[in-house]
């Protein structure tokens, strides 16, 4: 108990000062090739990770087990069911990809249970008879997977005989058995561009479009406008059912902590331009405090900006001394936060990290987002549900290290707990994962 108290206190005291210093970013994978790009990456605390390399109309899937020091080809173009893909993983052995059928008439979700070695069809659906798919979301993470129960994505389509492209957002629900064309829910609104669609639970999601930002609370059946900003909306990051961030292409960011009823415009430290290309993954938040975005100066040089206070202040980092430059063609794709001390940025030809290689091992009490463990509803004033399968042992402490709960019940009653932040430690399969939640009365 004393050891845990000391560890939590040390984190609270030391994290802010370390975070506020500029980081040195190292290239963990330099694959310069003008015919290839590496727009997607996902890393885990124990050093396992994957990335996708695109080359024209083909793709290859690679994994690492030492944090990016060495990479192994796992799937070749002959075995990979997609090209220029959108990929997401809910665990190391559960990876989903948005694939386009060869006929260009069918949306297909494929699934790998062996770290990319083999792929099987998880769900598929024919689109309207008069439409053809031009491509999927383009490898920019406009693709959201909640343990297979709800999958959201975007495909770019065109009407047969016409050349104009538009975006078609879609959902697969109920483990792939139910398909929803989200545009069918907007009979009176004509969307040309859908920048992003994301869900934080089976019910609550956001969609960013050229007409505004829309929210659903019933799994995509109905949508309500929450931001009326025509043509300026961009990437979405959803922390929980109450806290969302939306990047605007005009160079600002909107934040809500009440589910979208009210929004605050965050002050950004540099005149920036969020990448106007649909789905550019320039924002990522893992909790109410920790996040990052990619900004661009007037000289079109890109920088990483980090916050650990919910966007009230930002720390600026340059990649390779700011030499990642739009004019040079080295476009930044996703920024990915493993925890608030470990981040990755993927460019067209390189992957950068602030960590020296190799890394890996126990994540301690950091709030890792890779195990996809959610505590919901968050915030709560009655019960907290821990979303994890299998047998577990759970301990919950407050920020002073006081133990408030110990047991294996995944539904924890918090009605009598004081309002504040709590840390849940979940032990499963000889591994401890932590997550934070808020009690608010």
Coordinates of C-alpha atoms in Angstrom, one line a residue:
X1 CA 0.0 0.0 0.0
X2 CA 2.8 2.4 0.9
X3 CA 4.5 1.5 -2.4
X4 CA 1.4 2.3 -4.4
X5 CA 0.9 5.6 -2.5
X6 CA 4.4 6.6 -3.3
X7 CA 4.1 5.6 -7.0
X8 CA 0.9 7.6 -7.5
X9 CA 2.3 10.6 -5.6
X10 CA 5.5 10.5 -7.6
X11 CA 3.6 10.5 -10.8
X12 CA 1.4 13.4 -9.8
X13 CA 4.4 15.5 -8.8
X14 CA 6.9 14.6 -11.6
X15 CA 4.7 14.2 -14.6
X16 CA 3.9 17.9 -15.2
X17 CA 7.6 19.0 -15.3
X18 CA 8.7 16.2 -17.5
X19 CA 5.8 16.7 -19.9
X20 CA 6.5 20.5 -20.2
X21 CA 9.9 20.0 -21.6
X22 CA 10.4 19.7 -25.4
X23 CA 10.9 16.1 -26.5
X24 CA 13.4 14.7 -28.9
X25 CA 11.7 12.6 -31.6
X26 CA 13.6 9.7 -33.2
X27 CA 12.8 7.9 -36.4
X28 CA 12.0 4.3 -35.5
X29 CA 11.4 3.3 -39.1
X30 CA 13.0 5.0 -42.0
X31 CA 11.5 3.5 -45.1
X32 CA 12.2 6.2 -47.7
X33 CA 10.7 5.1 -51.0
X34 CA 8.9 7.5 -53.3
X35 CA 6.5 4.7 -54.3
X36 CA 5.5 3.7 -50.7
X37 CA 3.9 5.3 -47.7
X38 CA 3.2 4.2 -44.1
X39 CA 0.1 6.1 -42.9
X40 CA -1.0 3.8 -40.1
X41 CA 0.6 2.6 -36.9
X42 CA -0.5 1.0 -33.6
X43 CA 1.8 0.3 -30.7
X44 CA 1.4 -1.5 -27.4
X45 CA 3.2 -1.0 -24.1
X46 CA 5.0 -4.4 -24.2
X47 CA 6.7 -3.5 -27.5
X48 CA 4.3 -5.2 -29.9
X49 CA 3.0 -3.0 -32.8
X50 CA 2.0 -3.0 -36.4
X51 CA 2.1 -0.7 -39.4
X52 CA 0.8 -0.8 -43.0
X53 CA 2.9 0.1 -45.9
X54 CA 1.2 1.2 -49.1
X55 CA 2.6 0.9 -52.6
X56 CA 0.3 2.0 -55.4
X57 CA -2.6 -0.4 -55.4
X58 CA -1.1 -2.9 -53.0
X59 CA -0.3 -3.0 -49.3
X60 CA 1.8 -5.0 -46.9
X61 CA 1.3 -5.5 -43.1
X62 CA 4.3 -5.5 -40.7
X63 CA 4.6 -6.2 -37.0
X64 CA 7.3 -5.5 -34.4
X65 CA 7.8 -7.1 -31.0
X66 CA 10.5 -4.8 -29.7
X67 CA 8.9 -1.4 -30.0
X68 CA 9.9 -0.7 -33.6
X69 CA 13.5 -1.7 -33.6
X70 CA 12.9 -4.6 -35.9
X71 CA 10.0 -5.2 -38.2
X72 CA 8.7 -8.4 -39.8
X73 CA 6.6 -8.7 -42.9
X74 CA 3.4 -10.5 -41.8
X75 CA 1.1 -10.2 -44.8
X76 CA 2.1 -9.7 -48.5
X77 CA 0.0 -8.2 -51.2
X78 CA -1.1 -11.7 -52.3
X79 CA -2.6 -12.5 -48.9
X80 CA -3.8 -9.0 -47.8
X81 CA -7.5 -8.4 -48.5
X82 CA -7.1 -4.6 -48.9
X83 CA -5.1 -1.9 -50.5
X84 CA -4.6 1.7 -49.2
X85 CA -6.6 0.6 -46.1
X86 CA -8.1 1.8 -42.9
X87 CA -7.0 -0.6 -40.1
X88 CA -7.8 -0.7 -36.4
X89 CA -7.0 -3.2 -33.6
X90 CA -8.9 -3.8 -30.4
X91 CA -6.1 -6.1 -29.1
X92 CA -2.9 -7.7 -30.4
X93 CA -4.9 -10.6 -31.8
X94 CA -7.9 -8.8 -33.1
X95 CA -7.3 -6.5 -36.0
X96 CA -9.9 -5.1 -38.4
X97 CA -9.5 -3.7 -41.8
X98 CA -11.9 -1.8 -44.1
X99 CA -11.6 -3.4 -47.6
X100 CA -13.2 -2.5 -50.9
X101 CA -14.6 -5.4 -52.9
X102 CA -13.0 -5.8 -56.4
X103 CA -16.4 -5.0 -57.9
X104 CA -16.4 -1.7 -56.2
X105 CA -19.9 -2.3 -55.1
X106 CA -19.4 -3.8 -51.7
X107 CA -18.1 -2.6 -48.4
X108 CA -16.2 -5.4 -46.6
X109 CA -14.8 -5.6 -43.1
X110 CA -12.0 -8.2 -42.7
X111 CA -10.7 -9.5 -39.4
X112 CA -7.4 -11.1 -38.3
X113 CA -7.0 -13.1 -35.1
X114 CA -3.3 -14.0 -35.7
X115 CA -1.6 -10.7 -35.9
X116 CA -2.1 -10.2 -39.6
X117 CA -1.1 -13.7 -40.8
X118 CA -4.6 -14.5 -42.2
X119 CA -7.7 -12.5 -42.7
X120 CA -11.4 -13.5 -42.8
X121 CA -14.5 -11.6 -43.8
X122 CA -16.2 -10.2 -40.7
X123 CA -19.1 -8.3 -42.4
X124 CA -20.0 -7.0 -45.9
X125 CA -22.7 -5.0 -47.6
X126 CA -23.6 -4.0 -51.1
X127 CA -24.1 -0.2 -51.5
X128 CA -26.8 1.3 -53.6
X129 CA -27.2 0.0 -57.2
X130 CA -26.3 3.3 -58.8
X131 CA -23.1 3.9 -56.8
X132 CA -19.6 2.7 -57.1
X133 CA -16.8 2.9 -54.5
X134 CA -13.9 5.0 -55.5
X135 CA -11.8 4.1 -52.4
X136 CA -12.1 3.6 -48.7
X137 CA -11.1 6.3 -46.2
X138 CA -7.6 6.3 -47.5
X139 CA -5.6 5.0 -44.6
X140 CA -6.2 8.1 -42.4
X141 CA -8.0 6.5 -39.4
X142 CA -11.5 7.6 -40.3
X143 CA -12.3 4.1 -39.0
X144 CA -13.6 3.2 -35.5
X145 CA -14.0 -0.3 -34.0
X146 CA -15.6 -1.1 -30.6
X147 CA -14.8 -4.7 -30.1
X148 CA -16.6 -5.7 -33.2
X149 CA -20.0 -4.6 -31.8
X150 CA -19.9 -1.3 -33.7
X151 CA -17.7 -0.4 -36.6
X152 CA -17.8 3.0 -38.2
X153 CA -16.1 4.1 -41.4
X154 CA -16.2 6.2 -44.6
X155 CA -15.9 5.3 -48.2
X156 CA -15.6 7.7 -51.1
X157 CA -18.2 6.9 -53.8
X158 CA -19.5 8.3 -57.1
X159 CA -22.7 7.9 -59.1
X160 CA -22.5 5.7 -62.1
X161 CA -21.9 7.9 -65.2
X162 CA -20.8 10.9 -63.1
X163 CA -17.3 12.0 -62.0
X164 CA -18.1 13.9 -58.8
X165 CA -17.1 12.1 -55.6
X166 CA -18.8 12.3 -52.2
X167 CA -18.3 10.6 -48.9
X168 CA -20.6 7.8 -47.6
X169 CA -20.3 7.2 -43.8
X170 CA -21.5 3.8 -42.6
X171 CA -22.0 1.6 -39.6
X172 CA -21.9 -2.1 -39.0
X173 CA -23.7 -3.0 -35.7
X174 CA -24.5 -6.1 -33.8
X175 CA -21.3 -7.9 -34.6
X176 CA -21.6 -7.1 -38.3
X177 CA -25.2 -8.3 -38.8
X178 CA -26.7 -4.8 -39.2
X179 CA -25.6 -2.2 -41.7
X180 CA -26.5 1.5 -41.7
X181 CA -25.9 4.0 -44.5
X182 CA -25.7 7.1 -42.3
X183 CA -26.6 9.4 -45.2
X184 CA -30.0 7.8 -45.2
X185 CA -30.6 9.4 -41.8
X186 CA -30.3 12.9 -43.3
X187 CA -33.0 13.2 -45.9
X188 CA -33.0 17.0 -45.9
X189 CA -29.2 17.6 -45.8
X190 CA -26.9 17.1 -48.8
X191 CA -23.4 16.3 -47.5
X192 CA -20.5 16.4 -50.0
X193 CA -17.7 15.8 -47.4
X194 CA -17.7 13.8 -44.3
X195 CA -14.4 14.4 -42.5
X196 CA -14.7 11.9 -39.7
X197 CA -17.0 9.6 -37.8
X198 CA -16.2 8.1 -34.4
X199 CA -17.9 6.4 -31.5
X200 CA -17.0 6.2 -27.9
X201 CA -19.7 3.6 -26.9
X202 CA -22.3 1.6 -28.7
X203 CA -24.7 4.5 -28.5
X204 CA -22.7 7.8 -28.5
X205 CA -20.9 9.0 -31.6
X206 CA -20.0 12.1 -33.6
X207 CA -19.8 12.8 -37.3
X208 CA -17.9 15.8 -38.7
X209 CA -19.1 17.1 -42.1
X210 CA -19.0 20.2 -44.4
X211 CA -22.4 21.2 -43.0
X212 CA -21.6 20.8 -39.3
X213 CA -20.9 18.3 -36.5
X214 CA -23.6 15.9 -35.5
X215 CA -24.1 13.6 -32.5
X216 CA -26.0 10.4 -32.0
X217 CA -27.0 8.9 -28.7
X218 CA -28.8 5.8 -30.1
X219 CA -26.2 4.1 -32.1
X220 CA -26.6 6.1 -35.3
X221 CA -30.4 5.9 -35.8
X222 CA -30.9 9.6 -35.2
X223 CA -28.5 12.6 -35.3
X224 CA -28.6 16.1 -33.8
X225 CA -26.4 19.0 -34.8
X226 CA -24.0 20.1 -32.0
X227 CA -21.7 22.5 -34.0
X228 CA -22.9 24.7 -36.8
X229 CA -19.7 25.3 -38.6
X230 CA -20.1 24.8 -42.3
X231 CA -17.0 23.5 -44.2
X232 CA -14.6 24.0 -41.3
X233 CA -14.9 20.8 -39.3
X234 CA -12.2 18.2 -39.1
X235 CA -10.9 15.3 -37.0
X236 CA -12.8 14.1 -33.9
X237 CA -11.4 12.7 -30.7
X238 CA -13.9 11.3 -28.1
X239 CA -12.6 10.7 -24.6
X240 CA -15.9 9.5 -23.0
X241 CA -19.6 10.2 -23.5
X242 CA -19.2 13.8 -22.2
X243 CA -15.8 15.0 -23.4
X244 CA -15.1 15.5 -27.1
X245 CA -12.6 17.5 -29.2
X246 CA -13.1 18.6 -32.8
X247 CA -10.4 20.2 -34.9
X248 CA -11.5 22.9 -37.2
X249 CA -9.7 23.5 -40.5
X250 CA -9.5 27.2 -39.9
X251 CA -6.9 26.5 -37.2
X252 CA -8.8 26.2 -33.9
X253 CA -10.1 23.4 -31.7
X254 CA -13.5 23.0 -30.0
X255 CA -13.9 21.2 -26.7
X256 CA -17.0 20.1 -24.8
X257 CA -17.3 18.5 -21.4
X258 CA -21.1 18.2 -21.3
X259 CA -21.8 16.0 -24.3
X260 CA -21.9 18.8 -26.8
X261 CA -24.4 21.1 -25.1
X262 CA -21.8 23.8 -24.8
X263 CA -18.4 24.2 -26.5
X264 CA -15.2 26.1 -25.7
X265 CA -12.7 27.3 -28.3
X266 CA -9.2 26.3 -27.3
X267 CA -6.4 28.8 -27.8
X268 CA -3.7 27.3 -29.9
X269 CA -0.1 28.4 -29.6
X270 CA 0.6 28.9 -33.3
X271 CA -1.3 30.0 -36.3
X272 CA -2.0 26.5 -37.7
X273 CA -3.9 24.9 -40.4
X274 CA -5.5 21.5 -39.8
X275 CA -4.9 19.3 -42.8
X276 CA -8.0 19.9 -44.9
X277 CA -7.7 16.4 -46.5
X278 CA -10.7 14.4 -45.3
X279 CA -9.9 12.2 -42.3
X280 CA -6.4 13.5 -41.6
X281 CA -5.7 12.2 -38.2
X282 CA -4.3 15.4 -36.6
X283 CA -5.8 15.1 -33.1
X284 CA -5.7 12.5 -30.4
X285 CA -6.8 12.6 -26.8
X286 CA -6.7 9.6 -24.4
X287 CA -8.3 11.2 -21.4
X288 CA -9.7 14.6 -20.3
X289 CA -6.1 16.0 -19.8
X290 CA -3.7 14.3 -22.2
X291 CA -3.8 15.0 -25.9
X292 CA -1.8 16.2 -29.0
X293 CA -2.3 17.6 -32.4
X294 CA -0.3 18.4 -35.5
X295 CA -0.1 22.1 -36.5
X296 CA 1.4 23.8 -39.5
X297 CA 3.2 27.1 -39.6
X298 CA 2.8 29.7 -42.4
X299 CA 6.0 28.2 -43.9
X300 CA 4.1 24.8 -44.1
X301 CA 6.4 23.2 -41.6
X302 CA 4.6 20.7 -39.3
X303 CA 5.0 20.5 -35.5
X304 CA 3.6 18.4 -32.7
X305 CA 1.8 20.1 -29.9
X306 CA 1.1 18.3 -26.6
X307 CA -1.1 19.1 -23.6
X308 CA -1.6 17.5 -20.2
X309 CA -4.2 20.0 -18.9
X310 CA -7.0 19.5 -21.4
X311 CA -5.8 22.1 -23.9
X312 CA -5.3 25.1 -21.6
X313 CA -1.5 25.0 -22.4
X314 CA 0.6 23.4 -25.0
X315 CA 4.2 22.2 -25.5
X316 CA 5.7 22.5 -29.0
X317 CA 7.9 19.8 -30.5
X318 CA 9.6 19.7 -33.9
X319 CA 10.2 16.5 -35.8
X320 CA 13.7 16.2 -37.2
X321 CA 14.2 20.0 -36.4
X322 CA 11.0 20.8 -38.3
X323 CA 12.2 19.3 -41.5
X324 CA 9.0 17.4 -42.0
X325 CA 7.7 19.7 -44.6
X326 CA 4.6 19.8 -46.7
X327 CA 6.4 21.1 -49.7
X328 CA 8.8 18.2 -49.6
X329 CA 5.9 15.8 -49.8
X330 CA 6.5 14.3 -46.4
X331 CA 2.9 14.6 -45.2
X332 CA 2.0 13.8 -41.6
X333 CA -0.6 11.1 -41.1
X334 CA -1.8 9.9 -37.7
X335 CA -0.5 11.0 -34.3
X336 CA -1.0 8.1 -31.9
X337 CA -0.7 8.3 -28.1
X338 CA 0.0 5.1 -26.3
X339 CA 0.1 6.9 -23.0
X340 CA 0.9 10.5 -22.1
X341 CA 4.6 9.8 -22.0
X342 CA 4.8 7.8 -25.2
X343 CA 3.6 9.1 -28.6
X344 CA 4.1 8.2 -32.3
X345 CA 3.8 10.2 -35.5
X346 CA 3.6 8.5 -38.9
X347 CA 4.6 10.4 -42.0
X348 CA 4.7 9.3 -45.6
X349 CA 8.0 7.6 -45.3
X350 CA 9.0 7.5 -41.6
X351 CA 7.6 6.7 -38.1
X352 CA 8.7 9.0 -35.3
X353 CA 8.6 8.4 -31.5
X354 CA 9.7 10.3 -28.5
X355 CA 11.0 7.0 -26.9
X356 CA 14.4 5.5 -27.4
X357 CA 14.5 2.0 -28.7
X358 CA 13.9 -0.7 -27.7
X359 CA 11.1 0.0 -25.2
X360 CA 8.4 -2.2 -23.7
X361 CA 7.4 -3.9 -20.4
X362 CA 5.0 -3.1 -17.7
X363 CA 3.0 0.1 -18.2
X364 CA 2.9 0.7 -14.4
X365 CA 0.1 3.0 -13.5
X366 CA 0.1 5.0 -16.7
X367 CA -3.3 5.2 -18.5
X368 CA -2.6 2.9 -21.5
X369 CA -5.4 3.0 -24.1
X370 CA -4.3 -0.1 -26.0
X371 CA -6.2 -2.7 -24.0
X372 CA -9.5 -1.0 -24.9
X373 CA -10.6 -1.2 -21.3
X374 CA -13.4 1.4 -20.6
X375 CA -15.0 2.5 -17.4
X376 CA -18.5 3.7 -18.2
X377 CA -20.5 5.8 -17.8
X378 CA -17.7 8.3 -17.3
X379 CA -18.4 10.5 -15.4
X380 CA -20.8 8.6 -13.1
X381 CA -22.7 9.3 -9.9
X382 CA -24.0 5.8 -9.3
X383 CA -22.3 2.7 -10.8
X384 CA -19.1 2.2 -12.8
X385 CA -18.9 -0.6 -15.3
X386 CA -15.5 -2.1 -16.2
X387 CA -15.7 -3.3 -19.8
X388 CA -13.4 -6.3 -19.9
X389 CA -13.9 -10.0 -20.6
X390 CA -12.7 -12.9 -18.5
X391 CA -11.8 -13.2 -14.8
X392 CA -10.2 -10.2 -13.2
X393 CA -9.2 -8.7 -9.9
X394 CA -9.9 -5.0 -9.5
X395 CA -8.6 -2.4 -7.1
X396 CA -9.7 1.2 -7.1
X397 CA -7.8 4.0 -5.4
X398 CA -8.3 7.7 -5.2
X399 CA -5.4 10.1 -6.2
X400 CA -4.0 10.0 -2.6
X401 CA -3.6 6.2 -2.8
X402 CA -6.5 5.3 -0.5
X403 CA -8.0 1.9 -1.4
X404 CA -11.8 2.2 -1.9
X405 CA -12.6 -1.1 -3.6
X406 CA -11.0 -4.5 -4.1
X407 CA -12.8 -7.5 -5.7
X408 CA -13.8 -9.1 -9.0
X409 CA -17.2 -7.5 -9.6
X410 CA -17.1 -5.5 -12.8
X411 CA -19.9 -3.2 -11.7
X412 CA -18.7 -1.0 -8.9
X413 CA -21.1 1.2 -6.8
X414 CA -19.7 4.7 -6.4
X415 CA -22.9 6.5 -5.2
X416 CA -21.3 7.3 -1.8
X417 CA -17.9 8.2 -3.1
X418 CA -16.8 11.9 -3.1
X419 CA -16.6 13.6 -6.5
X420 CA -13.1 13.2 -8.0
X421 CA -10.8 11.2 -10.2
X422 CA -10.2 7.5 -9.4
X423 CA -7.7 5.0 -10.6
X424 CA -8.8 1.4 -11.3
X425 CA -6.1 -1.3 -11.5
X426 CA -7.4 -4.4 -13.4
X427 CA -5.3 -7.6 -13.1
X428 CA -5.9 -10.2 -15.8
X429 CA -3.7 -12.9 -17.2
X430 CA -0.7 -11.9 -15.0
X431 CA -0.9 -8.3 -16.4
X432 CA -2.1 -5.1 -14.8
X433 CA -3.8 -2.5 -16.8
X434 CA -5.1 0.8 -15.4
X435 CA -7.8 3.2 -16.3
X436 CA -9.2 6.4 -14.8
X437 CA -12.8 7.5 -14.2
X438 CA -14.6 10.5 -12.8
X439 CA -17.2 10.4 -10.0
X440 CA -19.3 13.5 -10.3
X441 CA -22.4 14.3 -8.1

